[in-house]
mmCIF file of C-alpha atoms and ligand atoms in Angstrom:
data_model
loop_
_atom_site.group_PDB
_atom_site.id
_atom_site.type_symbol
_atom_site.label_atom_id
_atom_site.label_comp_id
_atom_site.label_asym_id
_atom_site.label_seq_id
_atom_site.Cartn_x
_atom_site.Cartn_y
_atom_site.Cartn_z
ATOM 1 C CA MET A 18 4.246 -28.042 64.242
ATOM 2 C CA SER A 19 4.345 -24.507 61.772
ATOM 3 C CA ALA A 20 1.396 -23.274 59.635
ATOM 4 C CA PRO A 21 0.774 -24.844 56.184
ATOM 5 C CA VAL A 22 2.874 -22.891 53.591
ATOM 6 C CA ARG A 23 -0.009 -22.288 50.815
ATOM 7 C CA THR A 24 1.452 -19.383 48.858
ATOM 8 C CA ALA A 25 3.896 -19.165 46.255
ATOM 9 C CA ILE A 26 5.401 -16.027 44.593
ATOM 10 C CA PHE A 27 6.933 -16.167 41.239
ATOM 11 C CA PRO A 28 8.760 -12.856 40.884
ATOM 12 C CA VAL A 29 9.027 -12.887 36.948
ATOM 13 C CA ALA A 30 8.791 -9.357 36.340
ATOM 14 C CA GLY A 31 12.566 -8.764 35.438
ATOM 15 C CA LEU A 32 14.091 -7.407 31.926
ATOM 16 C CA GLY A 33 16.323 -10.694 31.422
ATOM 17 C CA THR A 34 19.541 -8.026 30.374
ATOM 18 C CA ARG A 35 21.743 -10.894 30.445
ATOM 19 C CA PHE A 36 19.868 -13.103 27.594
ATOM 20 C CA LEU A 37 19.480 -10.501 25.455
ATOM 21 C CA PRO A 38 18.382 -10.374 22.257
ATOM 22 C CA ALA A 39 16.479 -13.629 23.489
ATOM 23 C CA THR A 40 14.829 -11.735 25.955
ATOM 24 C CA LYS A 41 13.548 -8.670 23.751
ATOM 25 C CA ALA A 42 10.685 -10.066 23.335
ATOM 26 C CA THR A 43 10.947 -13.437 24.988
ATOM 27 C CA PRO A 44 10.311 -13.368 28.583
ATOM 28 C CA LYS A 45 13.671 -14.684 30.194
ATOM 29 C CA GLU A 46 11.287 -17.584 32.470
ATOM 30 C CA LEU A 47 9.822 -18.932 28.784
ATOM 31 C CA LEU A 48 13.758 -19.719 27.519
ATOM 32 C CA PRO A 49 13.580 -23.815 27.136
ATOM 33 C CA VAL A 50 15.743 -26.027 29.042
ATOM 34 C CA VAL A 51 15.370 -28.614 25.585
ATOM 35 C CA ASP A 52 10.953 -27.948 25.323
ATOM 36 C CA THR A 53 10.151 -26.723 28.521
ATOM 37 C CA PRO A 54 10.166 -22.950 29.314
ATOM 38 C CA LEU A 55 11.979 -22.422 33.027
ATOM 39 C CA ILE A 56 8.847 -21.141 34.522
ATOM 40 C CA GLN A 57 6.986 -24.740 33.887
ATOM 41 C CA PHE A 58 9.796 -26.448 35.759
ATOM 42 C CA ALA A 59 8.995 -23.884 39.130
ATOM 43 C CA ILE A 60 5.305 -24.384 38.685
ATOM 44 C CA ASN A 61 5.659 -28.284 38.866
ATOM 45 C CA GLU A 62 8.101 -27.929 41.673
ATOM 46 C CA ALA A 63 5.306 -25.902 43.717
ATOM 47 C CA ARG A 64 2.587 -28.568 42.693
ATOM 48 C CA GLU A 65 4.582 -31.082 44.433
ATOM 49 C CA ALA A 66 4.892 -29.093 47.371
ATOM 50 C CA GLY A 67 1.125 -29.183 47.338
ATOM 51 C CA VAL A 68 0.580 -25.195 47.494
ATOM 52 C CA GLU A 69 -3.225 -23.845 47.435
ATOM 53 C CA ARG A 70 -2.486 -20.519 45.323
ATOM 54 C CA MET A 71 0.187 -19.229 43.067
ATOM 55 C CA ILE A 72 1.078 -15.513 42.313
ATOM 56 C CA PHE A 73 2.916 -13.950 39.807
ATOM 57 C CA VAL A 74 4.328 -11.213 40.273
ATOM 58 C CA SER A 75 5.283 -9.749 36.350
ATOM 59 C CA HIS A 76 4.907 -6.809 34.322
ATOM 60 C CA PRO A 77 2.886 -5.472 31.297
ATOM 61 C CA SER A 78 5.311 -6.193 28.864
ATOM 62 C CA LYS A 79 5.634 -9.955 29.756
ATOM 63 C CA ALA A 80 2.155 -11.295 28.803
ATOM 64 C CA ALA A 81 3.536 -14.156 27.174
ATOM 65 C CA ILE A 82 4.294 -15.538 30.512
ATOM 66 C CA GLU A 83 0.461 -15.992 31.625
ATOM 67 C CA ARG A 84 -0.059 -17.338 28.142
ATOM 68 C CA HIS A 85 2.235 -20.070 28.771
ATOM 69 C CA VAL A 86 1.488 -20.875 32.405
ATOM 70 C CA MET A 87 -2.644 -20.791 31.648
ATOM 71 C CA ASP A 88 -4.484 -23.337 30.079
ATOM 72 C CA ASP A 89 -5.558 -22.757 26.119
ATOM 73 C CA ALA A 90 -8.486 -24.645 25.513
ATOM 74 C CA ASP A 91 -8.484 -23.549 21.663
ATOM 75 C CA LEU A 92 -5.103 -24.713 20.965
ATOM 76 C CA ARG A 93 -5.851 -27.990 23.113
ATOM 77 C CA ALA A 94 -9.029 -28.772 20.550
ATOM 78 C CA THR A 95 -6.984 -27.904 17.579
ATOM 79 C CA LEU A 96 -4.418 -30.335 18.769
ATOM 80 C CA THR A 97 -7.389 -33.309 19.071
ATOM 81 C CA ALA A 98 -8.901 -31.877 15.798
ATOM 82 C CA ARG A 99 -6.026 -32.998 14.534
ATOM 83 C CA GLY A 100 -5.135 -36.046 15.986
ATOM 84 C CA LYS A 101 -2.523 -35.138 18.220
ATOM 85 C CA THR A 102 -4.597 -36.568 21.231
ATOM 86 C CA ASP A 103 -1.060 -37.013 23.406
ATOM 87 C CA ILE A 104 -0.060 -33.599 22.910
ATOM 88 C CA ALA A 105 -3.251 -31.886 24.201
ATOM 89 C CA GLN A 106 -3.240 -34.241 27.103
ATOM 90 C CA ALA A 107 0.319 -32.883 27.941
ATOM 91 C CA LEU A 108 -0.288 -29.232 27.943
ATOM 92 C CA HIS A 109 -3.925 -29.851 29.945
ATOM 93 C CA GLU A 110 -1.721 -31.822 32.336
ATOM 94 C CA THR A 111 0.759 -29.278 33.022
ATOM 95 C CA ALA A 112 -0.802 -26.021 32.301
ATOM 96 C CA LEU A 113 -2.858 -23.836 34.952
ATOM 97 C CA CYS A 114 -6.929 -23.864 34.706
ATOM 98 C CA PRO A 115 -8.854 -20.750 35.496
ATOM 99 C CA VAL A 116 -11.752 -22.678 37.020
ATOM 100 C CA GLY A 117 -9.758 -25.936 38.838
ATOM 101 C CA ASP A 118 -6.749 -23.429 40.064
ATOM 102 C CA ASP A 119 -5.807 -20.967 42.395
ATOM 103 C CA VAL A 120 -3.776 -18.357 40.229
ATOM 104 C CA VAL A 121 -3.033 -15.150 40.477
ATOM 105 C CA PHE A 122 -1.274 -12.633 37.980
ATOM 106 C CA THR A 123 -0.272 -9.085 39.435
ATOM 107 C CA MET A 124 2.050 -6.594 38.072
ATOM 108 C CA GLN A 125 5.007 -4.993 39.331
ATOM 109 C CA HIS A 126 5.393 -1.917 37.381
ATOM 110 C CA GLU A 127 8.865 -0.437 38.055
ATOM 111 C CA PRO A 128 12.199 -2.566 39.096
ATOM 112 C CA LEU A 129 12.455 -2.118 42.460
ATOM 113 C CA GLY A 130 14.243 -5.291 43.515
ATOM 114 C CA LEU A 131 13.358 -8.853 44.254
ATOM 115 C CA GLY A 132 11.998 -7.664 48.306
ATOM 116 C CA HIS A 133 9.797 -5.074 46.201
ATOM 117 C CA ALA A 134 8.062 -7.763 43.742
ATOM 118 C CA VAL A 135 7.444 -10.121 46.599
ATOM 119 C CA LEU A 136 5.412 -6.786 48.477
ATOM 120 C CA CYS A 137 3.933 -6.507 45.628
ATOM 121 C CA ALA A 138 1.754 -9.716 46.162
ATOM 122 C CA ARG A 139 1.192 -9.193 50.086
ATOM 123 C CA GLU A 140 -2.550 -8.509 48.984
ATOM 124 C CA HIS A 141 -3.075 -11.707 47.261
ATOM 125 C CA ALA A 142 -1.030 -14.093 49.703
ATOM 126 C CA LEU A 143 -2.911 -16.793 51.878
ATOM 127 C CA PRO A 144 -2.836 -16.499 55.390
ATOM 128 C CA GLY A 145 0.282 -18.362 57.316
ATOM 129 C CA PRO A 146 4.162 -18.573 55.767
ATOM 130 C CA ILE A 147 5.019 -17.971 52.084
ATOM 131 C CA ALA A 148 6.877 -19.678 49.494
ATOM 132 C CA VAL A 149 9.294 -17.843 46.846
ATOM 133 C CA LEU A 150 10.467 -19.471 43.701
ATOM 134 C CA LEU A 151 13.063 -17.992 41.445
ATOM 135 C CA PRO A 152 12.192 -19.553 38.221
ATOM 136 C CA ASP A 153 15.860 -19.178 37.022
ATOM 137 C CA ASP A 154 17.402 -20.812 39.610
ATOM 138 C CA LEU A 155 16.285 -24.520 38.012
ATOM 139 C CA ILE A 156 16.183 -27.433 40.169
ATOM 140 C CA LEU A 157 15.896 -31.042 38.992
ATOM 141 C CA GLY A 158 15.529 -34.315 41.116
ATOM 142 C CA LYS A 159 13.339 -33.971 44.012
ATOM 143 C CA SER A 160 11.376 -30.887 44.105
ATOM 144 C CA CYS A 161 12.964 -28.835 46.337
ATOM 145 C CA LEU A 162 10.411 -26.901 47.854
ATOM 146 C CA ALA A 163 8.595 -29.788 49.088
ATOM 147 C CA GLU A 164 11.344 -31.000 50.590
ATOM 148 C CA MET A 165 11.572 -27.157 52.373
ATOM 149 C CA VAL A 166 7.959 -27.555 53.186
ATOM 150 C CA ASP A 167 8.755 -31.102 54.980
ATOM 151 C CA ALA A 168 11.397 -29.736 56.957
ATOM 152 C CA TYR A 169 9.682 -26.270 57.849
ATOM 153 C CA ALA A 170 6.623 -28.181 59.162
ATOM 154 C CA GLN A 171 9.295 -29.902 61.834
ATOM 155 C CA ALA A 172 10.674 -26.570 62.931
ATOM 156 C CA PRO A 173 9.893 -23.873 64.924
ATOM 157 C CA GLN A 174 8.371 -20.618 63.014
ATOM 158 C CA GLY A 175 11.017 -18.348 61.248
ATOM 159 C CA HIS A 176 12.581 -18.130 57.306
ATOM 160 C CA MET A 177 14.032 -20.919 55.861
ATOM 161 C CA VAL A 178 16.055 -20.402 52.697
ATOM 162 C CA ALA A 179 17.467 -23.643 49.958
ATOM 163 C CA ALA A 180 21.557 -23.185 50.977
ATOM 164 C CA MET A 181 24.694 -24.912 49.086
ATOM 165 C CA HIS A 182 27.688 -24.671 49.763
ATOM 166 C CA VAL A 183 29.831 -22.252 46.991
ATOM 167 C CA SER A 184 33.716 -21.694 46.626
ATOM 168 C CA GLN A 185 34.966 -18.744 48.534
ATOM 169 C CA GLU A 186 35.156 -16.512 45.010
ATOM 170 C CA GLU A 187 31.560 -17.084 44.288
ATOM 171 C CA THR A 188 30.191 -15.666 47.377
ATOM 172 C CA ARG A 189 30.157 -12.781 45.586
ATOM 173 C CA LYS A 190 26.967 -14.061 43.450
ATOM 174 C CA TYR A 191 24.515 -14.770 46.031
ATOM 175 C CA GLY A 192 22.873 -13.998 49.304
ATOM 176 C CA ILE A 193 25.626 -15.356 51.826
ATOM 177 C CA LEU A 194 24.252 -16.805 55.670
ATOM 178 C CA SER A 195 26.092 -16.343 58.680
ATOM 179 C CA VAL A 196 25.934 -19.570 59.947
ATOM 180 C CA THR A 197 25.450 -20.749 64.050
ATOM 181 C CA GLY A 198 25.470 -24.525 63.605
ATOM 182 C CA ARG A 199 24.323 -27.466 61.418
ATOM 183 C CA ASP A 200 21.538 -30.403 62.261
ATOM 184 C CA GLY A 201 21.618 -32.647 59.400
ATOM 185 C CA ARG A 202 20.277 -30.814 56.168
ATOM 186 C CA VAL A 203 19.901 -27.819 58.243
ATOM 187 C CA VAL A 204 22.048 -25.005 58.506
ATOM 188 C CA HIS A 205 20.929 -22.654 61.496
ATOM 189 C CA ALA A 206 22.293 -19.032 60.765
ATOM 190 C CA ASP A 207 21.904 -15.847 62.488
ATOM 191 C CA GLY A 208 21.587 -13.343 59.527
ATOM 192 C CA MET A 209 22.643 -13.380 55.702
ATOM 193 C CA VAL A 210 23.960 -10.370 53.667
ATOM 194 C CA GLU A 211 23.597 -10.098 50.193
ATOM 195 C CA LYS A 212 26.943 -10.195 47.590
ATOM 196 C CA PRO A 213 29.570 -9.860 50.196
ATOM 197 C CA LYS A 214 32.913 -9.278 48.765
ATOM 198 C CA PRO A 215 35.043 -12.497 48.973
ATOM 199 C CA GLN A 216 36.908 -11.408 51.871
ATOM 200 C CA ASN A 217 33.715 -10.218 53.690
ATOM 201 C CA ALA A 218 31.801 -13.432 53.299
ATOM 202 C CA PRO A 219 30.628 -14.588 56.668
ATOM 203 C CA SER A 220 30.516 -18.436 55.329
ATOM 204 C CA ARG A 221 30.221 -20.047 52.204
ATOM 205 C CA GLU A 222 26.559 -20.907 52.206
ATOM 206 C CA ALA A 223 24.674 -19.693 49.469
ATOM 207 C CA VAL A 224 21.264 -18.849 49.376
ATOM 208 C CA VAL A 225 19.208 -20.256 46.055
ATOM 209 C CA GLY A 226 16.175 -19.178 44.881
ATOM 210 C CA ARG A 227 13.766 -20.671 47.184
ATOM 211 C CA TYR A 228 12.566 -19.625 50.085
ATOM 212 C CA VAL A 229 9.948 -20.644 52.831
ATOM 213 C CA LEU A 230 9.044 -16.932 54.802
ATOM 214 C CA ASP A 231 6.830 -16.097 57.846
ATOM 215 C CA GLY A 232 4.167 -14.178 56.839
ATOM 216 C CA SER A 233 5.201 -11.017 58.876
ATOM 217 C CA ILE A 234 8.207 -10.533 55.753
ATOM 218 C CA PHE A 235 5.348 -8.200 54.681
ATOM 219 C CA ASP A 236 5.586 -6.363 57.258
ATOM 220 C CA ASP A 237 9.602 -6.136 57.481
ATOM 221 C CA LEU A 238 9.875 -5.275 53.738
ATOM 222 C CA ALA A 239 7.008 -2.665 53.507
ATOM 223 C CA ASN A 240 9.274 -0.546 56.261
ATOM 224 C CA GLN A 241 12.472 -1.570 54.554
ATOM 225 C CA PRO A 242 14.922 0.933 53.242
ATOM 226 C CA PRO A 243 16.264 0.514 50.037
ATOM 227 C CA GLY A 244 19.325 -1.707 50.150
ATOM 228 C CA ALA A 245 21.985 -2.712 47.830
ATOM 229 C CA GLY A 246 21.677 -0.938 44.026
ATOM 230 C CA GLY A 247 19.185 1.245 45.654
ATOM 231 C CA GLU A 248 16.411 -1.684 45.826
ATOM 232 C CA ILE A 249 14.084 -3.784 47.845
ATOM 233 C CA GLN A 250 16.054 -6.442 49.006
ATOM 234 C CA LEU A 251 14.838 -9.648 49.810
ATOM 235 C CA THR A 252 17.890 -10.373 51.789
ATOM 236 C CA ASP A 253 18.072 -7.338 54.093
ATOM 237 C CA ALA A 254 13.604 -8.101 55.130
ATOM 238 C CA ILE A 255 14.606 -11.824 56.185
ATOM 239 C CA SER A 256 17.963 -10.784 58.139
ATOM 240 C CA ARG A 257 15.814 -8.752 60.250
ATOM 241 C CA GLY A 258 13.427 -10.734 60.622
ATOM 242 C CA THR A 259 16.251 -13.441 62.028
ATOM 243 C CA GLU A 260 16.528 -12.270 65.564
ATOM 244 C CA ARG A 261 12.492 -12.667 66.424
ATOM 245 C CA LEU A 262 11.971 -15.505 64.184
ATOM 246 C CA GLY A 263 14.961 -17.829 63.341
ATOM 247 C CA LEU A 264 16.848 -18.339 60.309
ATOM 248 C CA ALA A 265 17.745 -21.608 58.712
ATOM 249 C CA GLY A 266 19.199 -22.689 55.427
ATOM 250 C CA PHE A 267 18.380 -26.294 53.687
ATOM 251 C CA ARG A 268 20.599 -28.291 51.914
ATOM 252 C CA PHE A 269 18.012 -29.691 49.081
ATOM 253 C CA SER A 270 18.645 -33.085 47.624
ATOM 254 C CA GLY A 271 18.732 -31.768 43.936
ATOM 255 C CA THR A 272 20.874 -30.293 41.553
ATOM 256 C CA ARG A 273 20.744 -26.667 41.111
ATOM 257 C CA TYR A 274 21.432 -24.752 37.653
ATOM 258 C CA ASP A 275 22.470 -21.013 37.918
ATOM 259 C CA CYS A 276 19.806 -20.470 34.015
ATOM 260 C CA GLY A 277 20.508 -16.726 34.843
ATOM 261 C CA SER A 278 23.812 -17.127 32.678
ATOM 262 C CA LYS A 279 24.271 -18.851 29.463
ATOM 263 C CA GLY A 280 26.666 -21.304 31.181
ATOM 264 C CA GLY A 281 23.985 -22.693 33.496
ATOM 265 C CA MET A 282 21.322 -23.168 30.910
ATOM 266 C CA LEU A 283 24.149 -24.930 28.556
ATOM 267 C CA ARG A 284 24.708 -27.293 31.768
ATOM 268 C CA ALA A 285 20.386 -27.617 32.167
ATOM 269 C CA THR A 286 19.799 -28.118 28.529
ATOM 270 C CA LEU A 287 22.814 -30.595 27.957
ATOM 271 C CA ASP A 288 21.971 -32.912 31.278
ATOM 272 C CA LEU A 289 18.215 -32.702 30.706
ATOM 273 C CA ALA A 290 19.219 -33.617 26.460
ATOM 274 C CA ALA A 291 21.296 -37.077 27.727
ATOM 275 C CA GLN A 292 18.016 -37.722 28.812
ATOM 276 C CA ASP A 293 15.988 -37.416 25.976
ATOM 277 C CA PRO A 294 15.961 -40.058 23.795
ATOM 278 C CA GLU A 295 15.808 -37.831 20.793
ATOM 279 C CA CYS A 296 18.616 -35.392 22.103
ATOM 280 C CA ALA A 297 20.693 -37.596 23.433
ATOM 281 C CA GLU A 298 21.448 -39.680 20.325
ATOM 282 C CA VAL A 299 22.921 -35.997 18.598
ATOM 283 C CA LEU A 300 24.430 -35.429 21.791
ATOM 284 C CA GLU A 301 26.457 -38.657 21.686
ATOM 285 C CA GLU A 302 26.673 -38.067 17.941
ATOM 286 C CA VAL A 303 28.315 -34.691 18.396
ATOM 287 C CA LEU A 304 30.641 -34.949 21.218
ATOM 288 C CA SER A 305 32.400 -37.971 19.448
ATOM 289 C CA SER A 306 32.668 -36.722 16.269
ATOM 290 C CA GLY A 307 35.540 -34.921 17.978
ATOM 291 C CA LYS A 308 34.577 -31.712 15.651
ATOM 292 C CA ILE A 309 33.696 -29.327 18.019
ATOM 293 C CA ALA A 310 36.258 -26.191 17.958
ATOM 294 C CA PHE A 311 36.039 -25.138 21.187
ATOM 295 C CA ARG A 312 37.240 -21.440 22.122
ATOM 296 C CA THR A 313 37.913 -20.461 25.816
ATOM 297 C CA SER A 314 39.483 -17.431 27.094
ATOM 298 C CA SER A 315 42.917 -18.898 27.489
ATOM 299 C CA ALA A 316 42.614 -20.235 24.142
ATOM 300 C CA ALA A 317 42.189 -16.979 23.013
HETATM 301 C C1 G1P B 404 18.777 -13.531 44.061
HETATM 302 C C2 G1P B 404 19.073 -12.747 45.455
HETATM 303 C C3 G1P B 404 20.138 -13.799 46.044
HETATM 304 C C4 G1P B 404 20.202 -15.292 45.964
HETATM 305 C C5 G1P B 404 19.899 -15.187 44.568
HETATM 306 C C6 G1P B 404 19.807 -16.768 43.825
HETATM 307 O O1 G1P B 404 20.049 -12.676 43.890
HETATM 308 O O2 G1P B 404 19.136 -11.823 45.854
HETATM 309 O O3 G1P B 404 20.201 -13.588 47.382
HETATM 310 O O4 G1P B 404 21.354 -15.466 46.314
HETATM 311 O O5 G1P B 404 18.967 -14.928 43.742
HETATM 312 O O6 G1P B 404 19.822 -17.498 42.720
HETATM 313 P P1 G1P B 404 20.302 -12.520 42.240
HETATM 314 O O7 G1P B 404 20.869 -13.835 41.153
HETATM 315 O O8 G1P B 404 18.526 -12.586 41.383
HETATM 316 O O9 G1P B 404 21.092 -11.237 41.523
#
């Protein structure tokens, strides 16, 4: 059995340029899918996986993330005084509490890459393997991280990443595993490359933003020269540790949405709206009206 995963790291310092102007004043992690900000889904997933400490690697310009994440007793008191006890209770259940929960906010002042963001959490991480969750990969269904933590507990120590099958063309958008074998939901690999040209992709197993990493990742990141885009790439540090530790992809059971793109955000919104009684009625009415004027690139 491997050591338990006690720490979850949320890299949330990014600028969110793909969603400007929406992200000019609102962090992309707070963009809502129906009524729930992306960061909340990731927090719920980490909670289900039973982690003890959550570390948010943020940026001074994104203080609103902390305001969302942490409990707001004044807001709850106001809601309760107005008779909105259900809403106050729901906020209490989803928020993290400075007394009962172990939460750390630390800053990444410069955009030096995902690997650098994870390294910023080093001094706050508890001993043992760590989890990393990228909130713009929204995964609905069973907690992907909980599934991975279970699978990791059965496997020898090493690195484990969430994996999904993509088309050859899409390999350019992801870290891609160099696959050596398969065992049920586990995909064995001997390395990974960041956003290869499709013709150079070693497989079509793409890395999704959930990682369970051996604690030695911090040493590998600290000694890591800048890679693609001049950034400290998490992918490079994982790949470096692979020979020493082993690397596995995990085919999770949930549905993943690329909420770092408008299309993915829309898909997630439509899927969740269809589950929400208030929205489902409107969605059905709009879709059945036949009055939506679609403009696709081929029709332009
Ligand atoms: C990051 C990682 C990449 C991974 C992807 C998953 O890329 O660097 O390896 O496949 O997340 O969403 P990003 O999409 O942040 O550029």
